CSV table of C-alpha atoms in Angstrom, one decimal:
chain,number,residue,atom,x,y,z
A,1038,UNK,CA,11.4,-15.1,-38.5
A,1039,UNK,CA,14.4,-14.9,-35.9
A,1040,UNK,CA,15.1,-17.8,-34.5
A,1041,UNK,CA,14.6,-17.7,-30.6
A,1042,UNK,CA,16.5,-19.0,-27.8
A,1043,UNK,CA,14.9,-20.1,-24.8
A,1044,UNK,CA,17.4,-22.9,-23.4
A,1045,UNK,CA,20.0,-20.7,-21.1
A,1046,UNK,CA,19.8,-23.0,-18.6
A,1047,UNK,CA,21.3,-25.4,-21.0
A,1048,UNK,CA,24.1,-23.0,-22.6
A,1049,UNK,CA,24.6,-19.1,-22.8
A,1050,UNK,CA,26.2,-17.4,-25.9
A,1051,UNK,CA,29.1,-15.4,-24.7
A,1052,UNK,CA,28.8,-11.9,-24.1
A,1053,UNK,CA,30.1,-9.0,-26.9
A,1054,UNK,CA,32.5,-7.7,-23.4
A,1055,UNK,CA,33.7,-11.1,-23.2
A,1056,UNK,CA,34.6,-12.4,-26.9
A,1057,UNK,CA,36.5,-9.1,-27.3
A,1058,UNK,CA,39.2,-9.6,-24.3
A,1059,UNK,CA,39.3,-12.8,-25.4
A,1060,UNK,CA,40.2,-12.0,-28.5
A,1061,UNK,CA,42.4,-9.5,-27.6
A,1062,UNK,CA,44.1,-12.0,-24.9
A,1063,UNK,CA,44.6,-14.4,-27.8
A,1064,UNK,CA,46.5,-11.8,-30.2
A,1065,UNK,CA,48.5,-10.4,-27.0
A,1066,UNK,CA,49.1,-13.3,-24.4
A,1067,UNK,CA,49.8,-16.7,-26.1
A,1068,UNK,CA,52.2,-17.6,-24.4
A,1069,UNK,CA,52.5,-20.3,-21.6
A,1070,UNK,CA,52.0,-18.9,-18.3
A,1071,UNK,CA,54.1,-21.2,-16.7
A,1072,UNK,CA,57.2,-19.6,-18.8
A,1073,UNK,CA,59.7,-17.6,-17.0
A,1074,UNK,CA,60.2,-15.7,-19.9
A,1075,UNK,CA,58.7,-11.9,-20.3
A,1076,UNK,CA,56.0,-13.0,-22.7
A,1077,UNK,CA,55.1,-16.3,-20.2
A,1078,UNK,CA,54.7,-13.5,-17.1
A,1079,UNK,CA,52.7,-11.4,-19.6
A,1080,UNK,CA,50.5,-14.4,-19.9
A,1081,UNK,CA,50.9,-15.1,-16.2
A,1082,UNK,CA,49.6,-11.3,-15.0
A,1083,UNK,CA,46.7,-12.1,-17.3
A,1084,UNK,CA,45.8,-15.1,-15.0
A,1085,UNK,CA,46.6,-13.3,-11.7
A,1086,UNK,CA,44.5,-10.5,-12.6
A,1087,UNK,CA,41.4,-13.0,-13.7
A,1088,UNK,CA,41.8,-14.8,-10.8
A,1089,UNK,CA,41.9,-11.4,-8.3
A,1090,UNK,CA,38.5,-10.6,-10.1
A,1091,UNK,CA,37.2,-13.8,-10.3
A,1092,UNK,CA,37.5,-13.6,-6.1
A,1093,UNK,CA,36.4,-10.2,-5.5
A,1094,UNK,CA,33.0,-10.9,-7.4
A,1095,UNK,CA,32.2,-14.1,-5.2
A,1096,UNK,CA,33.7,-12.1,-1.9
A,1097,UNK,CA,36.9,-14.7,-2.0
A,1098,UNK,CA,40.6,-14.2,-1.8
A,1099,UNK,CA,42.4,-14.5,-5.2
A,1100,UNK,CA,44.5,-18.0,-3.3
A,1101,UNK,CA,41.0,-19.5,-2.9
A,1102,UNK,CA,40.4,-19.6,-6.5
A,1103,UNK,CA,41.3,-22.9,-8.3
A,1104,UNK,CA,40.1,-22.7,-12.1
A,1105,UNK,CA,38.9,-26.0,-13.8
A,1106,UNK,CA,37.1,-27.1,-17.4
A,1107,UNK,CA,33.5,-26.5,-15.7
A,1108,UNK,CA,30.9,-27.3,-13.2
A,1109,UNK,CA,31.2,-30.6,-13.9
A,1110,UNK,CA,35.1,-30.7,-12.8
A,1111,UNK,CA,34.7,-28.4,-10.2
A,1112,UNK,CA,32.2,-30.7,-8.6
A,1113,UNK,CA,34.2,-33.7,-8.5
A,1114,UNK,CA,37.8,-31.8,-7.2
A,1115,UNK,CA,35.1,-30.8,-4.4
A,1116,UNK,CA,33.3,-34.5,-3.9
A,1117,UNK,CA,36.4,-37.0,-4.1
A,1118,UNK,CA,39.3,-34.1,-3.6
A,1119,UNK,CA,37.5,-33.3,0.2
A,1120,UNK,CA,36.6,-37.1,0.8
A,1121,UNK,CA,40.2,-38.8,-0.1
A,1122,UNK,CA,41.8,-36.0,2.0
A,1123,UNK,CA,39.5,-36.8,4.8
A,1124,UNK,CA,39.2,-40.4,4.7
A,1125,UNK,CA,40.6,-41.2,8.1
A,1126,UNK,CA,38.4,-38.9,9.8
A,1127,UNK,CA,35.1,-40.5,8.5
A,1128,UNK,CA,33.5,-42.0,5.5
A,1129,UNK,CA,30.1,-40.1,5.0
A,1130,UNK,CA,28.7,-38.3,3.1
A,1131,UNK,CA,25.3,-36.1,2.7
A,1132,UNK,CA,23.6,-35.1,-0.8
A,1133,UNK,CA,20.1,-34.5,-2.1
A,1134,UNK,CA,18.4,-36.6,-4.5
A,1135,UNK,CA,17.7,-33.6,-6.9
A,1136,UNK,CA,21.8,-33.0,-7.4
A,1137,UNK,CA,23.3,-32.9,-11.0
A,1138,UNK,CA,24.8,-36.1,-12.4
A,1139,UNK,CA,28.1,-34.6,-11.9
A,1140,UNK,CA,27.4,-34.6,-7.8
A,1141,UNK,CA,24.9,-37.9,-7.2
A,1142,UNK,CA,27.3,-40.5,-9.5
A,1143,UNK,CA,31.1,-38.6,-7.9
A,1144,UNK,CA,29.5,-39.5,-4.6
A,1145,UNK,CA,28.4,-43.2,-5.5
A,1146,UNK,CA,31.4,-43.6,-6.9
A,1147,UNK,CA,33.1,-43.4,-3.6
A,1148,UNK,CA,31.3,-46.4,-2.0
A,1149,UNK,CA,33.4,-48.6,-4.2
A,1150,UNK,CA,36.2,-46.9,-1.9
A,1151,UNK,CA,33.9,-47.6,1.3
A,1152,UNK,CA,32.3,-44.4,1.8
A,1153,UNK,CA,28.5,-44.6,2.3
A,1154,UNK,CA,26.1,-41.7,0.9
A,1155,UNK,CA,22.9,-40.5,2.6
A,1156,UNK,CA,20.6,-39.4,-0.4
A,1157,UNK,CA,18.2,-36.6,1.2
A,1158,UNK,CA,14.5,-37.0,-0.5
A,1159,UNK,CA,13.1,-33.4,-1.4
A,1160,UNK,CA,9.3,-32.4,-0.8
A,1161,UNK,CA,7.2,-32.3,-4.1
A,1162,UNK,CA,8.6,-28.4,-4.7
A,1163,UNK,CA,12.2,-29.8,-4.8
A,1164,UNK,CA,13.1,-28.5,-1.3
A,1165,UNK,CA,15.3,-29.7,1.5
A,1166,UNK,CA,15.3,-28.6,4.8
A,1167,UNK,CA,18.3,-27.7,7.5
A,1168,UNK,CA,16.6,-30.6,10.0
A,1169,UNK,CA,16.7,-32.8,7.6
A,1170,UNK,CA,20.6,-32.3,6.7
A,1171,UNK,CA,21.2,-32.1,10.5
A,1172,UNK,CA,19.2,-35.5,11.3
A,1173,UNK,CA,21.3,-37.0,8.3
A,1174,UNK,CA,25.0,-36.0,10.3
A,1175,UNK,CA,26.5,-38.7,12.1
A,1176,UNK,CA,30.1,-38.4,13.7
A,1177,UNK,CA,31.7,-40.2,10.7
A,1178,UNK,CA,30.2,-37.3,8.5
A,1179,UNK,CA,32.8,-35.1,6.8
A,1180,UNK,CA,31.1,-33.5,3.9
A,1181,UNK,CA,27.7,-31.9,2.9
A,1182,UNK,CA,27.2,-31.5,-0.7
A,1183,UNK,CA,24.0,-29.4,-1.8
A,1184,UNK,CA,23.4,-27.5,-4.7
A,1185,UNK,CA,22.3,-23.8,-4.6
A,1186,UNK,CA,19.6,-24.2,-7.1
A,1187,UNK,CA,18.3,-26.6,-9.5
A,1188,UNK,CA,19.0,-26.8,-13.2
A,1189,UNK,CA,16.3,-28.7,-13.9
A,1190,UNK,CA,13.1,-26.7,-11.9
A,1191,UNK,CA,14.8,-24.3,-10.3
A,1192,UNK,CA,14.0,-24.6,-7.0
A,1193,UNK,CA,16.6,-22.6,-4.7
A,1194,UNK,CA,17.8,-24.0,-1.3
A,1195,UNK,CA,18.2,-22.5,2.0
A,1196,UNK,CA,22.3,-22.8,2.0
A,1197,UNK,CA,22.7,-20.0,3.9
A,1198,UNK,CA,21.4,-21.9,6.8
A,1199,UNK,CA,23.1,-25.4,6.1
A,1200,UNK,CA,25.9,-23.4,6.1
A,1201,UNK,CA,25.5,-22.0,9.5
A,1202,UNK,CA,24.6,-25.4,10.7
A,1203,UNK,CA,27.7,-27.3,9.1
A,1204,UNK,CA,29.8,-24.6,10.4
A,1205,UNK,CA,29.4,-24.9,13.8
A,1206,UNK,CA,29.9,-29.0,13.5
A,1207,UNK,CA,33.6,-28.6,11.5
A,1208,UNK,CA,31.6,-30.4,8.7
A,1209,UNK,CA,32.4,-29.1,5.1
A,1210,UNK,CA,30.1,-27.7,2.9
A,1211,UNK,CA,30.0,-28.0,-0.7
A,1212,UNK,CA,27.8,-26.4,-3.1
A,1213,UNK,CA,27.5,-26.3,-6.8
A,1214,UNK,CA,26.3,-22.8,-7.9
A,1215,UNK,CA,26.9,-23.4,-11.6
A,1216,UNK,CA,22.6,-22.3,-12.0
A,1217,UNK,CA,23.0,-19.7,-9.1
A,1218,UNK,CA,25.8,-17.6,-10.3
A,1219,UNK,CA,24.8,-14.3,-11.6
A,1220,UNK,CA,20.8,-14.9,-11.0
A,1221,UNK,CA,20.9,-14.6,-7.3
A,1222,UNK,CA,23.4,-12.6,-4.8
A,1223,UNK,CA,25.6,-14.0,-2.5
A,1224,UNK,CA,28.7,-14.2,-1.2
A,1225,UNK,CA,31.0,-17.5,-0.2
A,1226,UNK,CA,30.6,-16.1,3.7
A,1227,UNK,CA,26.9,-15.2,3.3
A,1228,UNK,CA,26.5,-18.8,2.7
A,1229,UNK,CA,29.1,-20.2,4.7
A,1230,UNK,CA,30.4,-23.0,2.2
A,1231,UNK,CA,33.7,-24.5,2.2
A,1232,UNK,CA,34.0,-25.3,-1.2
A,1233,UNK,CA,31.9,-23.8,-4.2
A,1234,UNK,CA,31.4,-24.6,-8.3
A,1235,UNK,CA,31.3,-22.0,-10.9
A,1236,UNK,CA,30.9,-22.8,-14.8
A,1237,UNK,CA,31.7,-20.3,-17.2
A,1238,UNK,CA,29.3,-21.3,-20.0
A,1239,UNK,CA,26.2,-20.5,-17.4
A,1240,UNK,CA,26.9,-17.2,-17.8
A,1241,UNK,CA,27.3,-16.1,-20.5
A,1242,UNK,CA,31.1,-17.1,-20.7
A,1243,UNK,CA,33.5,-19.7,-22.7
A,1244,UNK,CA,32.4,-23.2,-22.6
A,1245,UNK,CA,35.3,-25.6,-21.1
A,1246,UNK,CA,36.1,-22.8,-18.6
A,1247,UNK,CA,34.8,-22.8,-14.2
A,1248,UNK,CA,36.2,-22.4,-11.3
A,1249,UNK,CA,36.2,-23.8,-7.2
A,1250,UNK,CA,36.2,-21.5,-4.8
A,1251,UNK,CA,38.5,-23.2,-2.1
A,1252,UNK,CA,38.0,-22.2,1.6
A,1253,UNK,CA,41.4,-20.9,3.2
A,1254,UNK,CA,42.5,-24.3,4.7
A,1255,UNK,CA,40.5,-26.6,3.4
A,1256,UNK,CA,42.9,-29.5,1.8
A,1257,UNK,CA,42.1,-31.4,-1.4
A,1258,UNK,CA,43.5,-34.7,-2.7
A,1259,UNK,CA,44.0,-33.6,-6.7
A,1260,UNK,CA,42.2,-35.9,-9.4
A,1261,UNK,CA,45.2,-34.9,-11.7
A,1262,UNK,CA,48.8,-35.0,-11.3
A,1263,UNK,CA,51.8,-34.0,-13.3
A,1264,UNK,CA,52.3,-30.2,-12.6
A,1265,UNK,CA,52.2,-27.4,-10.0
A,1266,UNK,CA,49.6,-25.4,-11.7
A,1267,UNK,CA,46.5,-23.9,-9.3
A,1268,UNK,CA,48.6,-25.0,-6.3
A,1269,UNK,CA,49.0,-28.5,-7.4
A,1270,UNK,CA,45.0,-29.2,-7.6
A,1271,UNK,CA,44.6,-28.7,-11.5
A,1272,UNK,CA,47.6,-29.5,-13.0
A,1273,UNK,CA,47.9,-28.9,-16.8
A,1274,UNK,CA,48.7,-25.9,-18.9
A,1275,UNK,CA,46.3,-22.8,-18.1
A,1276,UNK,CA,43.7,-22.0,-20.9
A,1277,UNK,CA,44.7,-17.9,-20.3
A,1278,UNK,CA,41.8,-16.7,-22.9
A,1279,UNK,CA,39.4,-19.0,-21.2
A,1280,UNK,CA,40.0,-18.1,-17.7
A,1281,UNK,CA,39.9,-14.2,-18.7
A,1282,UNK,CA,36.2,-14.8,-20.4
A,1283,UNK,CA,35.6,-16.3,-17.1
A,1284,UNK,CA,36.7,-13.9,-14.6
A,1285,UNK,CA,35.0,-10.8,-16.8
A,1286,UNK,CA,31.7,-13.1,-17.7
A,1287,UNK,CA,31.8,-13.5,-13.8
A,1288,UNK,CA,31.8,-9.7,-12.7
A,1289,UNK,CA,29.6,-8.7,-15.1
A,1290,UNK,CA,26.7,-11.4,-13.9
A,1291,UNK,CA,27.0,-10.7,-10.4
A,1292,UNK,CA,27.4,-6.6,-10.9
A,1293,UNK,CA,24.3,-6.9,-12.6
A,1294,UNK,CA,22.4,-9.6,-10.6
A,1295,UNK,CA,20.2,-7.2,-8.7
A,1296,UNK,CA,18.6,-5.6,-12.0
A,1297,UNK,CA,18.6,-8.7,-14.4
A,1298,UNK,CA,17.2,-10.7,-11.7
A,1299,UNK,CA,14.2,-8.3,-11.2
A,1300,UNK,CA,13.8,-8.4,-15.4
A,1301,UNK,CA,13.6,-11.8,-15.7
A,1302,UNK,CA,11.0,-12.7,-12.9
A,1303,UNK,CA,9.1,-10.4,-15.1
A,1304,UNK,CA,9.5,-11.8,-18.0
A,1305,UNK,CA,8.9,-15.6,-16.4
A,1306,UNK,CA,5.8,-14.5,-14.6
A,1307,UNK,CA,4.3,-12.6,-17.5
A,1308,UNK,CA,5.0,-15.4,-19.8
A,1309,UNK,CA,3.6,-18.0,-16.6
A,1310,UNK,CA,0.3,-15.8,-16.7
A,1311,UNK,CA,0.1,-16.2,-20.6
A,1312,UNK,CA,0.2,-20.1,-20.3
A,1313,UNK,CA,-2.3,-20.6,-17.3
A,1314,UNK,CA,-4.8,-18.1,-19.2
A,1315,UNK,CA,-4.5,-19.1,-22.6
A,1316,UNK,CA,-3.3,-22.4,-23.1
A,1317,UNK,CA,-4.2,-24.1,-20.2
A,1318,UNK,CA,-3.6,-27.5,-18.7
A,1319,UNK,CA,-0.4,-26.8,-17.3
A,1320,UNK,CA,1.5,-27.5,-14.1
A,1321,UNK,CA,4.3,-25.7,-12.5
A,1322,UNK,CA,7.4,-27.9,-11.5
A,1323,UNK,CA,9.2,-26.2,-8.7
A,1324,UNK,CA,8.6,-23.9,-6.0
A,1325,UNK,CA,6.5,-21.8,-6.9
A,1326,UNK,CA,8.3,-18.5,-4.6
A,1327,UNK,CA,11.9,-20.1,-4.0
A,1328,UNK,CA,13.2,-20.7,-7.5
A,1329,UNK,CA,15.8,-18.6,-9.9
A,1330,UNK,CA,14.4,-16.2,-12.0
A,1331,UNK,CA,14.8,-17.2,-15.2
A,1332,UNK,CA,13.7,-20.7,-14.9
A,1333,UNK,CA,10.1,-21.9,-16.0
A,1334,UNK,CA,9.4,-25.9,-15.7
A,1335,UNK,CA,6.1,-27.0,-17.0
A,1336,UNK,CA,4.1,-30.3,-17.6
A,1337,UNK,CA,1.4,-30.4,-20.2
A,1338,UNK,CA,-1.5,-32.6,-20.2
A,1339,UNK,CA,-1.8,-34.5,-22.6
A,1340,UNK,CA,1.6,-34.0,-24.2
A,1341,UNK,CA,5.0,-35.3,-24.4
A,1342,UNK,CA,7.7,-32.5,-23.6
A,1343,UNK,CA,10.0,-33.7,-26.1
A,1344,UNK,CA,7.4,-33.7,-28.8
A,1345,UNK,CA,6.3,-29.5,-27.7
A,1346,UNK,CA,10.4,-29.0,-28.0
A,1347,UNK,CA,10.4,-30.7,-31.4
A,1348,UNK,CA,7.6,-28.9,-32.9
A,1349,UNK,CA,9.2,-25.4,-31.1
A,1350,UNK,CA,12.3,-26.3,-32.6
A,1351,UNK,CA,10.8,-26.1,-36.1
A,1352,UNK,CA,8.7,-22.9,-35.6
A,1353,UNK,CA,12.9,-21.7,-34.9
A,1354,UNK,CA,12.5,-21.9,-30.9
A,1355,UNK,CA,15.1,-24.0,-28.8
A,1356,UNK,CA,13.4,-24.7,-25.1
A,1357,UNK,CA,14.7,-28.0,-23.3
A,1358,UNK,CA,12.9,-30.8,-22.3
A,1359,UNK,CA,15.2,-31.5,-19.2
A,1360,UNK,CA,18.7,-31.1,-18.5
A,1361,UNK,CA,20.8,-31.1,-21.1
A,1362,UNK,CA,23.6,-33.0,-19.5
A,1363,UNK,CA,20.6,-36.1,-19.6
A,1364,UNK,CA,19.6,-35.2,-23.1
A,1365,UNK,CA,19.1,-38.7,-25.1
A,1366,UNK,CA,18.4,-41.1,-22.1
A,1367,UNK,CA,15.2,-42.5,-22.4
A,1368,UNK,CA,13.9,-42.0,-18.8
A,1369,UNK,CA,12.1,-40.0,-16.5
A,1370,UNK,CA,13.7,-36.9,-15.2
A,1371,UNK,CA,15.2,-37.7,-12.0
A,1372,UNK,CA,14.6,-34.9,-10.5
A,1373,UNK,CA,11.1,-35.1,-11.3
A,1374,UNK,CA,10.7,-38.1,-9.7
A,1375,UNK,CA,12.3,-37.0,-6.2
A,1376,UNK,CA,9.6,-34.8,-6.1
A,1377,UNK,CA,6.7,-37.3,-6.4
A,1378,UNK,CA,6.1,-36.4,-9.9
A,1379,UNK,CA,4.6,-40.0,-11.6
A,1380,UNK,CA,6.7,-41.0,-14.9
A,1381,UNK,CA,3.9,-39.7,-17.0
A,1382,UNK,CA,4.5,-36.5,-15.7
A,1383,UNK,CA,7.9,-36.6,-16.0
A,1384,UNK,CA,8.2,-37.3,-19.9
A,1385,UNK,CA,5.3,-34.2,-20.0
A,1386,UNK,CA,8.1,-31.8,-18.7
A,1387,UNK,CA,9.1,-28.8,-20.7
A,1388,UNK,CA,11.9,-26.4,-19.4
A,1389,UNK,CA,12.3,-22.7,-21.1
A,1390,UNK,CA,15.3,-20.8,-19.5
A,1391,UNK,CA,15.0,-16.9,-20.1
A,1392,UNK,CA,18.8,-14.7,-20.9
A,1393,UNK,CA,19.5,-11.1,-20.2
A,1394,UNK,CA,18.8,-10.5,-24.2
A,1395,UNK,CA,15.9,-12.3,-23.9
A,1396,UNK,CA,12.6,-9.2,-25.0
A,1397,UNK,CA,8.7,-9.1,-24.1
A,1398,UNK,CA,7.9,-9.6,-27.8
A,1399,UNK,CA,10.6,-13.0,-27.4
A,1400,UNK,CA,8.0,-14.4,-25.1
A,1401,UNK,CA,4.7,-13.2,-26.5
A,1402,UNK,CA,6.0,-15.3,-29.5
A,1403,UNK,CA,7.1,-18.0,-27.6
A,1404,UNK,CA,2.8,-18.4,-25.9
A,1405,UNK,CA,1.7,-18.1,-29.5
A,1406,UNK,CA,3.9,-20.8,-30.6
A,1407,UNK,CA,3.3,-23.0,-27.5
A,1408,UNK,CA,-0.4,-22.4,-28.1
A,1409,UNK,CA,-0.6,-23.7,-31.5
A,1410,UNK,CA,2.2,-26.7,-31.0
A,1411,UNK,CA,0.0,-27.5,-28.2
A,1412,UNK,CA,-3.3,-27.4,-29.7
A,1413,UNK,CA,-1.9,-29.4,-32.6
A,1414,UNK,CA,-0.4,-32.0,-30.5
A,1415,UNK,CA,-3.6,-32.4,-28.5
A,1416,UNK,CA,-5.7,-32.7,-31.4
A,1417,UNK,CA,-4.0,-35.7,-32.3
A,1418,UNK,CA,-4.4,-37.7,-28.7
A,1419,UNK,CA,-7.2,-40.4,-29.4
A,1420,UNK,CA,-10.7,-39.6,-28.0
A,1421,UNK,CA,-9.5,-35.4,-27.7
């Protein structure tokens, strides 16, 4: 049989539109963009052009685009670039204890540098709430950092109105949309954020390859130094192939957001029915209405997560027992366990992450599979 991939949450594969003008930009464009030379500009109007679209599909302006390696950069230009720069006009700092490793450890990092962190606790669906981010404010607060949706569960938050609220208090906003992009609409003004993360390999673009959406006048401290490339943030020879995947991986995820997003709720629900009806035992991690389309996080009874993606793996089906980005640490999801969930629960967890390829007859296959794995490994708990 096919093997089947249910992990996109994890990793995309790159789409046929963008290995081609990649290719192409590879044959045509190697040059350094940084070159005065006619073949350096060619390379440099490939960039300018990536970056223009890049913009126009998050509702930006082409100077507010800053491209980086990945969500993971992105994250921490945002977290220590905003908090260096602002350092004399106060020293805190607002997160969620659901964030991805690249957020929660950037901002701990800066209490060695005498910043202190509130750590928002989420309700047992994974949510925050605008009071809660507004009782959290103090006047040494300078920077709100919440992520748009979870990678782990899914859950989406209500940035729209933390935006609103940290708008009218001059407090920046940060966001990392790496899970958002392309499976839910918005714009950088809908939501009111100051600064934004975007990583290419989410959406069905290049790995090594994202972007920060800057806000017009917000002012970073760079991590990096030794060039003027992206104003002086990212300094470092531009990755031109990468950053055109990017840009085109980027336009075509958010043209088609309305009509993949619609598919894949289908797809989740159906294959949410399937479980509940036919295997049984199961419990939904996330909010069960606010959460991205594609996303379905389950606990078993009974069952270890990892041993169900083991046994899935050998029927030729890759699911996720987590994040990836925590794959072989032996310990309980943290995200889990913001959300009340007991260890035991935790290591039960099972993640499966639907793509735009992804068929009906992809997930029919996928219950059968899960039934029998889980039959099997229930069978073999002492006293079933």
């Amino acid at each position: 049989m096919n093997p089947l991939y249910f992990d996109h949450g994890a990793t995309t594969p790159l789409r046929d539109e963008v290995r081609t003008i990649m290719a192409n930009t590879w044959e045509e464009t190697f040059a350094n963009p940084g070159s005065l030379h006619d073949d350096g500009q060619k390379a440099a109007d490939r960039v300018n052009a990536a970056r223009r679209l890049a913009a126009q599909s998050l509702g930006a302006s082409s100077r507010e685009i800053i491209f980086t390696s990945g969500g993971t950069e992105s994250n921490n230009l945002a977290i220590l670039g905003a908090a260096r720069y602002l350092r004399n006009r106060g020293r805190h700092i607002v997160t969620t204890a659901i964030e991805h490793p690249s957020v929660l450890q950037t901002c701990h990092s800066l209490e060695a540098e005498g910043f202190s962190v509130t750590v928002l606790p989420v309700d047992r669906h994974g949510l925050i709430t605008p009071k809660q981010v507004e009782s959290a404010l103090t006047p040494d607060t300078i920077l709100v950092s919440v992520m748009a949706a979870n990678n782990e569960v899914g859950t989406i938050q209500p940035i729209a109105a933390i935006g609103q609220l940290l708008r009218a208090r001059n407090i920046l906003f940060h966001t990392d949309a790496v899970q958002a992009v392309g499976k839910i609409p918005f714009t950088v003004d809908d939501w009111g954020v100051d600064l934004l993360s975007v990583g290419g390999h989410k959406i069905n673009g290049p790995k090594g390859t994202g972007l920060l959406y800057v806000r017009k006048g917000v002012r970073l401290t760079p991590l990096l130094y030794g060039g003027g490339q992206e104003r002086g943030l990212r300094p470092g020879t531009l990755n031109t192939a990468g950053i055109v995947g990017l840009s085109v991986a980027l336009q075509l995820a958010v043209a088609e957001v309305e009509s993949i997003r619609k598919r894949l709720e289908q797809l989740r629900n159906h294959l949410w029915n399937r479980i509940q009806t036919e295997i049984g035992g199961v419990t939904l991690n996330g909010h069960p209405q606010q959460r991205l389309p594609h996303n379905l996080n389950i606990s078993f009874d009974r069952v270890e997560g990892q041993a169900v993606m083991l046994e899935l793996n050998r029927y030729g089906i890759a699911v996720s027992s987590g994040s990836a980005c925590s794959a072989g640490k032996h310990a309980p999801s943290h995200v889990l366990s913001a959300m009340g969930r007991s260890a035991e629960e935790a290591y039960q967890s099972l993640r499966i992450t639907l793509g735009w390829e992804t068929q009906l007859e992809d997930v029919d296959r996928l219950v059968k599979c899960l039934e029998e794995v889980i039959g099997y490994l229930r069978s073999l708990v002492p006293g079933e």
